[in-house]
Amino acid sequence: MSIHLVGGGWPLVDDGAVYRPFFEEVTAHAEAAGKLDGARVVLVLVRDGDGPQKYAELVTAYQQLAKIEPVAVISAEGRPIEPSVFAEADGIVVWGGLTPAYRQSLEPSFGEIRRLVASGVPYLGFSAGAAIAAEHAIVGGWKIDSVEIGTEDASEDLEQLTVEQGIGLIDLAVDVHAVQWGSVSRLIAAVEAGAVDGGVAIDEHTALIVGEGPLRVAGRGSVWKVTPDTGSVRVSTVGADAS
């Protein structure tokens, strides 16, 4: 089973190519457990105000891709999410919104999510859910000291580049909305400053799939790899169906 990291972008703009590999794995997990009525998919939304409406929208779209029994975990910002909500999950979806709020609310469940993914439960992180999947998560910011490293619009309500403990599903840092928000520059600056050891920035409508085999990219855009390189950084891209 795999970790699926989506760089944002909603609603669906294709036949579900970004999400279909995840739901194929979810279905396989449920069938292996002998579940005949659909896969149990826990949908986590940390949002103030529009959580129920967004949840309904996601369920409508996802039920076109697979037979699922969705479990709603809708939390206001600042409210902790307990590990018990993930019981018997065949798949975990952590959606988007304010990245620091997702990290704060899910922190009590980090260990349980890691345990479930290690046992074979696929994980899909969308936008904020992708960013906090990393061991060292870039949760926001648009400056390092007084130097601008990105746009304030993509700051997640934080001024200084902020890296905090994430779920720990992957070693590389993750930034999202790469081209659309210009967050590639933030990731480059974070690597150059040594705030993270390396990372990926994922375009909208694009998924990076991390499993037992080679890395895969699905969708319309690219994944930008940023790695340190003898006093500078190296930037490369990987497109869909490449590794």
mmCIF file of N, CA and C in Angstrom, residues 78-169:
data_model
loop_
_atom_site.group_PDB
_atom_site.id
_atom_site.type_symbol
_atom_site.label_atom_id
_atom_site.label_comp_id
_atom_site.label_asym_id
_atom_site.label_seq_id
_atom_site.Cartn_x
_atom_site.Cartn_y
_atom_site.Cartn_z
ATOM 1 N N GLY A 78 -8.081 23.954 16.012
ATOM 2 C CA GLY A 78 -7.690 24.001 17.411
ATOM 3 C C GLY A 78 -8.229 22.874 18.266
ATOM 4 N N ARG A 79 -9.090 22.035 17.702
ATOM 5 C CA ARG A 79 -9.656 20.940 18.475
ATOM 6 C C ARG A 79 -8.917 19.650 18.136
ATOM 7 N N PRO A 80 -8.440 18.887 19.141
ATOM 8 C CA PRO A 80 -7.660 17.684 18.872
ATOM 9 C C PRO A 80 -8.518 16.556 18.302
ATOM 10 N N ILE A 81 -7.896 15.733 17.478
ATOM 11 C CA ILE A 81 -8.533 14.557 16.895
ATOM 12 C C ILE A 81 -7.912 13.331 17.542
ATOM 13 N N GLU A 82 -8.736 12.502 18.150
ATOM 14 C CA GLU A 82 -8.245 11.353 18.899
ATOM 15 C C GLU A 82 -7.978 10.157 17.990
ATOM 16 N N PRO A 83 -7.011 9.316 18.353
ATOM 17 C CA PRO A 83 -6.642 8.168 17.511
ATOM 18 C C PRO A 83 -7.777 7.189 17.249
ATOM 19 N N SER A 84 -8.758 7.110 18.145
ATOM 20 C CA SER A 84 -9.818 6.113 18.008
ATOM 21 C C SER A 84 -10.667 6.302 16.752
ATOM 22 N N VAL A 85 -10.662 7.496 16.166
ATOM 23 C CA VAL A 85 -11.512 7.732 14.986
ATOM 24 C C VAL A 85 -11.028 6.923 13.779
ATOM 25 N N PHE A 86 -9.799 6.423 13.826
ATOM 26 C CA PHE A 86 -9.237 5.701 12.689
ATOM 27 C C PHE A 86 -9.435 4.190 12.793
ATOM 28 N N ALA A 87 -10.208 3.726 13.761
ATOM 29 C CA ALA A 87 -10.398 2.299 13.968
ATOM 30 C C ALA A 87 -10.959 1.623 12.719
ATOM 31 N N GLU A 88 -10.345 0.502 12.353
ATOM 32 C CA GLU A 88 -10.798 -0.342 11.238
ATOM 33 C C GLU A 88 -10.789 0.373 9.898
ATOM 34 N N ALA A 89 -9.948 1.373 9.750
ATOM 35 C CA ALA A 89 -9.878 2.106 8.485
ATOM 36 C C ALA A 89 -9.252 1.255 7.389
ATOM 37 N N ASP A 90 -9.822 1.345 6.189
ATOM 38 C CA ASP A 90 -9.214 0.772 4.988
ATOM 39 C C ASP A 90 -8.470 1.839 4.194
ATOM 40 N N GLY A 91 -8.685 3.087 4.538
ATOM 41 C CA GLY A 91 -8.000 4.199 3.901
ATOM 42 C C GLY A 91 -8.184 5.451 4.737
ATOM 43 N N ILE A 92 -7.202 6.331 4.660
ATOM 44 C CA ILE A 92 -7.239 7.588 5.405
ATOM 45 C C ILE A 92 -7.056 8.729 4.411
ATOM 46 N N VAL A 93 -7.972 9.699 4.452
ATOM 47 C CA VAL A 93 -7.851 10.917 3.646
ATOM 48 C C VAL A 93 -7.763 12.099 4.594
ATOM 49 N N VAL A 94 -6.694 12.875 4.478
ATOM 50 C CA VAL A 94 -6.556 14.121 5.238
ATOM 51 C C VAL A 94 -6.607 15.256 4.232
ATOM 52 N N TRP A 95 -7.624 16.098 4.349
ATOM 53 C CA TRP A 95 -7.928 17.086 3.315
ATOM 54 C C TRP A 95 -7.150 18.383 3.534
ATOM 55 N N GLY A 96 -7.635 19.461 2.942
ATOM 56 C CA GLY A 96 -6.918 20.716 2.925
ATOM 57 C C GLY A 96 -7.593 21.814 3.720
ATOM 58 N N GLY A 97 -6.858 22.877 3.898
ATOM 59 C CA GLY A 97 -7.270 24.029 4.685
ATOM 60 C C GLY A 97 -6.019 24.674 5.246
ATOM 61 N N LEU A 98 -6.103 25.177 6.453
ATOM 62 C CA LEU A 98 -4.967 25.852 7.068
ATOM 63 C C LEU A 98 -3.997 24.795 7.614
ATOM 64 N N THR A 99 -2.810 24.729 7.036
ATOM 65 C CA THR A 99 -1.872 23.659 7.369
ATOM 66 C C THR A 99 -1.503 23.618 8.851
ATOM 67 N N PRO A 100 -1.187 24.741 9.507
ATOM 68 C CA PRO A 100 -0.883 24.649 10.936
ATOM 69 C C PRO A 100 -2.029 24.080 11.766
ATOM 70 N N ALA A 101 -3.267 24.360 11.360
ATOM 71 C CA ALA A 101 -4.422 23.856 12.096
ATOM 72 C C ALA A 101 -4.533 22.339 11.959
ATOM 73 N N TYR A 102 -4.302 21.816 10.756
ATOM 74 C CA TYR A 102 -4.318 20.363 10.575
ATOM 75 C C TYR A 102 -3.233 19.714 11.423
ATOM 76 N N ARG A 103 -2.040 20.261 11.399
ATOM 77 C CA ARG A 103 -0.949 19.670 12.169
ATOM 78 C C ARG A 103 -1.287 19.650 13.661
ATOM 79 N N GLN A 104 -1.822 20.742 14.166
ATOM 80 C CA GLN A 104 -2.157 20.828 15.584
ATOM 81 C C GLN A 104 -3.254 19.831 15.959
ATOM 82 N N SER A 105 -4.322 19.773 15.174
ATOM 83 C CA SER A 105 -5.443 18.901 15.518
ATOM 84 C C SER A 105 -5.082 17.423 15.410
ATOM 85 N N LEU A 106 -4.256 17.068 14.443
ATOM 86 C CA LEU A 106 -3.932 15.656 14.224
ATOM 87 C C LEU A 106 -2.753 15.165 15.051
ATOM 88 N N GLU A 107 -2.029 16.047 15.701
ATOM 89 C CA GLU A 107 -0.822 15.625 16.427
ATOM 90 C C GLU A 107 -1.086 14.476 17.400
ATOM 91 N N PRO A 108 -2.203 14.458 18.156
ATOM 92 C CA PRO A 108 -2.429 13.324 19.052
ATOM 93 C C PRO A 108 -2.570 11.984 18.328
ATOM 94 N N SER A 109 -2.846 12.024 17.027
ATOM 95 C CA SER A 109 -3.067 10.800 16.252
ATOM 96 C C SER A 109 -1.901 10.440 15.341
ATOM 97 N N PHE A 110 -0.810 11.190 15.402
ATOM 98 C CA PHE A 110 0.323 10.909 14.509
ATOM 99 C C PHE A 110 0.784 9.457 14.632
ATOM 100 N N GLY A 111 0.963 8.995 15.851
ATOM 101 C CA GLY A 111 1.464 7.639 16.054
ATOM 102 C C GLY A 111 0.518 6.584 15.497
ATOM 103 N N GLU A 112 -0.780 6.769 15.683
ATOM 104 C CA GLU A 112 -1.758 5.810 15.178
ATOM 105 C C GLU A 112 -1.789 5.810 13.659
ATOM 106 N N ILE A 113 -1.688 6.979 13.044
ATOM 107 C CA ILE A 113 -1.665 7.028 11.576
ATOM 108 C C ILE A 113 -0.428 6.310 11.051
ATOM 109 N N ARG A 114 0.723 6.544 11.669
ATOM 110 C CA ARG A 114 1.941 5.838 11.238
ATOM 111 C C ARG A 114 1.762 4.328 11.374
ATOM 112 N N ARG A 115 1.168 3.888 12.478
ATOM 113 C CA ARG A 115 0.976 2.454 12.704
ATOM 114 C C ARG A 115 0.081 1.856 11.630
ATOM 115 N N LEU A 116 -1.015 2.531 11.319
ATOM 116 C CA LEU A 116 -1.942 2.015 10.327
ATOM 117 C C LEU A 116 -1.313 1.963 8.939
ATOM 118 N N VAL A 117 -0.600 3.016 8.563
ATOM 119 C CA VAL A 117 0.039 3.026 7.245
ATOM 120 C C VAL A 117 1.097 1.925 7.163
ATOM 121 N N ALA A 118 1.850 1.742 8.228
ATOM 122 C CA ALA A 118 2.852 0.671 8.245
ATOM 123 C C ALA A 118 2.209 -0.705 8.122
ATOM 124 N N SER A 119 0.953 -0.834 8.588
ATOM 125 C CA SER A 119 0.263 -2.122 8.518
ATOM 126 C C SER A 119 -0.399 -2.357 7.165
ATOM 127 N N GLY A 120 -0.387 -1.354 6.284
ATOM 128 C CA GLY A 120 -0.923 -1.526 4.947
ATOM 129 C C GLY A 120 -2.114 -0.682 4.591
ATOM 130 N N VAL A 121 -2.496 0.267 5.456
ATOM 131 C CA VAL A 121 -3.620 1.155 5.153
ATOM 132 C C VAL A 121 -3.125 2.319 4.297
ATOM 133 N N PRO A 122 -3.665 2.518 3.095
ATOM 134 C CA PRO A 122 -3.196 3.634 2.254
ATOM 135 C C PRO A 122 -3.629 4.987 2.824
ATOM 136 N N TYR A 123 -2.785 5.978 2.594
ATOM 137 C CA TYR A 123 -3.002 7.343 3.081
ATOM 138 C C TYR A 123 -3.044 8.278 1.889
ATOM 139 N N LEU A 124 -4.014 9.202 1.881
ATOM 140 C CA LEU A 124 -4.047 10.265 0.878
ATOM 141 C C LEU A 124 -4.086 11.606 1.602
ATOM 142 N N GLY A 125 -3.086 12.421 1.339
ATOM 143 C CA GLY A 125 -3.043 13.769 1.867
ATOM 144 C C GLY A 125 -3.240 14.772 0.746
ATOM 145 N N PHE A 126 -4.183 15.669 0.931
ATOM 146 C CA PHE A 126 -4.495 16.688 -0.074
ATOM 147 C C PHE A 126 -4.073 18.040 0.481
ATOM 148 N N SER A 127 -3.171 18.735 -0.208
ATOM 149 C CA SER A 127 -2.735 20.068 0.211
ATOM 150 C C SER A 127 -2.167 20.014 1.628
ATOM 151 N N ALA A 128 -2.866 20.542 2.625
ATOM 152 C CA ALA A 128 -2.366 20.487 4.002
ATOM 153 C C ALA A 128 -2.091 19.064 4.431
ATOM 154 N N GLY A 129 -2.950 18.124 4.021
ATOM 155 C CA GLY A 129 -2.746 16.725 4.378
ATOM 156 C C GLY A 129 -1.500 16.127 3.777
ATOM 157 N N ALA A 130 -1.061 16.669 2.624
ATOM 158 C CA ALA A 130 0.208 16.239 2.035
ATOM 159 C C ALA A 130 1.387 16.857 2.769
ATOM 160 N N ALA A 131 1.285 18.141 3.090
ATOM 161 C CA ALA A 131 2.394 18.836 3.744
ATOM 162 C C ALA A 131 2.731 18.224 5.098
ATOM 163 N N ILE A 132 1.713 17.875 5.880
ATOM 164 C CA ILE A 132 1.989 17.375 7.224
ATOM 165 C C ILE A 132 2.338 15.891 7.236
ATOM 166 N N ALA A 133 2.301 15.226 6.081
ATOM 167 C CA ALA A 133 2.698 13.819 6.030
ATOM 168 C C ALA A 133 4.190 13.644 6.265
ATOM 169 N N ALA A 134 4.974 14.685 6.024
ATOM 170 C CA ALA A 134 6.424 14.597 6.138
ATOM 171 C C ALA A 134 6.874 14.493 7.593
ATOM 172 N N GLU A 135 8.078 13.975 7.783
ATOM 173 C CA GLU A 135 8.662 13.954 9.126
ATOM 174 C C GLU A 135 8.921 15.371 9.616
ATOM 175 N N HIS A 136 9.479 16.203 8.737
ATOM 176 C CA HIS A 136 9.671 17.626 9.032
ATOM 177 C C HIS A 136 8.786 18.407 8.070
ATOM 178 N N ALA A 137 7.682 18.940 8.592
ATOM 179 C CA ALA A 137 6.633 19.511 7.754
ATOM 180 C C ALA A 137 6.795 21.022 7.619
ATOM 181 N N ILE A 138 6.789 21.492 6.373
ATOM 182 C CA ILE A 138 6.732 22.928 6.108
ATOM 183 C C ILE A 138 5.277 23.356 6.259
ATOM 184 N N VAL A 139 4.978 24.098 7.311
ATOM 185 C CA VAL A 139 3.580 24.444 7.583
ATOM 186 C C VAL A 139 3.228 25.871 7.174
ATOM 187 N N GLY A 140 4.219 26.663 6.739
ATOM 188 C CA GLY A 140 3.885 27.993 6.261
ATOM 189 C C GLY A 140 5.049 28.958 6.364
ATOM 190 N N GLY A 141 4.717 30.220 6.138
ATOM 191 C CA GLY A 141 5.707 31.284 6.185
ATOM 192 C C GLY A 141 6.059 31.804 4.808
ATOM 193 N N TRP A 142 6.453 33.078 4.767
ATOM 194 C CA TRP A 142 6.854 33.660 3.483
ATOM 195 C C TRP A 142 8.144 34.473 3.585
ATOM 196 N N LYS A 143 8.806 34.396 4.752
ATOM 197 C CA LYS A 143 10.087 35.075 4.948
ATOM 198 C C LYS A 143 11.042 34.181 5.738
ATOM 199 N N ILE A 144 12.327 34.391 5.525
ATOM 200 C CA ILE A 144 13.364 33.933 6.448
ATOM 201 C C ILE A 144 14.048 35.193 6.944
ATOM 202 N N ASP A 145 13.866 35.478 8.221
ATOM 203 C CA ASP A 145 14.252 36.778 8.778
ATOM 204 C C ASP A 145 13.519 37.873 7.986
ATOM 205 N N SER A 146 14.253 38.762 7.304
ATOM 206 C CA SER A 146 13.573 39.823 6.549
ATOM 207 C C SER A 146 13.523 39.538 5.048
ATOM 208 N N VAL A 147 14.022 38.375 4.639
ATOM 209 C CA VAL A 147 14.103 38.033 3.215
ATOM 210 C C VAL A 147 12.829 37.311 2.778
ATOM 211 N N GLU A 148 12.187 37.843 1.753
ATOM 212 C CA GLU A 148 10.985 37.207 1.228
ATOM 213 C C GLU A 148 11.366 35.976 0.424
ATOM 214 N N ILE A 149 10.697 34.864 0.703
ATOM 215 C CA ILE A 149 10.981 33.603 0.004
ATOM 216 C C ILE A 149 9.751 33.073 -0.736
ATOM 217 N N GLY A 150 8.678 33.823 -0.701
ATOM 218 C CA GLY A 150 7.446 33.429 -1.370
ATOM 219 C C GLY A 150 6.434 34.538 -1.222
ATOM 220 N N THR A 151 5.198 34.238 -1.577
ATOM 221 C CA THR A 151 4.153 35.245 -1.506
ATOM 222 C C THR A 151 3.426 35.158 -0.164
ATOM 223 N N GLU A 152 3.004 36.296 0.326
ATOM 224 C CA GLU A 152 2.260 36.313 1.589
ATOM 225 C C GLU A 152 0.935 35.561 1.456
ATOM 226 N N ASP A 153 0.370 35.541 0.259
ATOM 227 C CA ASP A 153 -0.899 34.846 0.053
ATOM 228 C C ASP A 153 -0.790 33.347 0.335
ATOM 229 N N ALA A 154 0.420 32.792 0.221
ATOM 230 C CA ALA A 154 0.630 31.359 0.452
ATOM 231 C C ALA A 154 1.264 31.083 1.815
ATOM 232 N N SER A 155 1.172 32.049 2.728
ATOM 233 C CA SER A 155 1.928 31.964 3.982
ATOM 234 C C SER A 155 1.284 31.105 5.047
ATOM 235 N N GLU A 156 0.010 30.717 4.873
ATOM 236 C CA GLU A 156 -0.734 29.969 5.903
ATOM 237 C C GLU A 156 -0.830 30.773 7.207
ATOM 238 N N ASP A 157 -0.927 32.074 7.083
ATOM 239 C CA ASP A 157 -1.051 32.991 8.225
ATOM 240 C C ASP A 157 0.206 33.017 9.114
ATOM 241 N N LEU A 158 1.353 32.646 8.538
ATOM 242 C CA LEU A 158 2.627 32.689 9.265
ATOM 243 C C LEU A 158 3.596 33.572 8.490
ATOM 244 N N GLU A 159 4.353 34.403 9.200
ATOM 245 C CA GLU A 159 5.324 35.251 8.520
ATOM 246 C C GLU A 159 6.624 34.504 8.262
ATOM 247 N N GLN A 160 7.235 33.961 9.298
ATOM 248 C CA GLN A 160 8.517 33.285 9.157
ATOM 249 C C GLN A 160 8.340 31.835 8.703
ATOM 250 N N LEU A 161 9.255 31.375 7.852
ATOM 251 C CA LEU A 161 9.274 29.969 7.466
ATOM 252 C C LEU A 161 9.193 29.109 8.720
ATOM 253 N N THR A 162 8.226 28.206 8.743
ATOM 254 C CA THR A 162 7.991 27.393 9.930
ATOM 255 C C THR A 162 8.007 25.921 9.548
ATOM 256 N N VAL A 163 8.908 25.177 10.176
ATOM 257 C CA VAL A 163 9.024 23.736 9.980
ATOM 258 C C VAL A 163 8.777 23.067 11.324
ATOM 259 N N GLU A 164 7.816 22.151 11.370
ATOM 260 C CA GLU A 164 7.464 21.480 12.612
ATOM 261 C C GLU A 164 7.369 19.974 12.384
ATOM 262 N N GLN A 165 7.297 19.233 13.466
ATOM 263 C CA GLN A 165 7.134 17.793 13.364
ATOM 264 C C GLN A 165 5.833 17.462 12.653
ATOM 265 N N GLY A 166 5.940 16.585 11.643
ATOM 266 C CA GLY A 166 4.763 16.111 10.945
ATOM 267 C C GLY A 166 4.438 14.687 11.337
ATOM 268 N N ILE A 167 3.576 14.055 10.551
ATOM 269 C CA ILE A 167 3.169 12.684 10.855
ATOM 270 C C ILE A 167 4.362 11.738 10.776
ATOM 271 N N GLY A 168 5.246 11.974 9.820
ATOM 272 C CA GLY A 168 6.433 11.128 9.702
ATOM 273 C C GLY A 168 6.263 9.964 8.748
ATOM 274 N N LEU A 169 5.413 10.105 7.736
ATOM 275 C CA LEU A 169 5.212 9.033 6.770
ATOM 276 C C LEU A 169 6.304 8.993 5.711
#
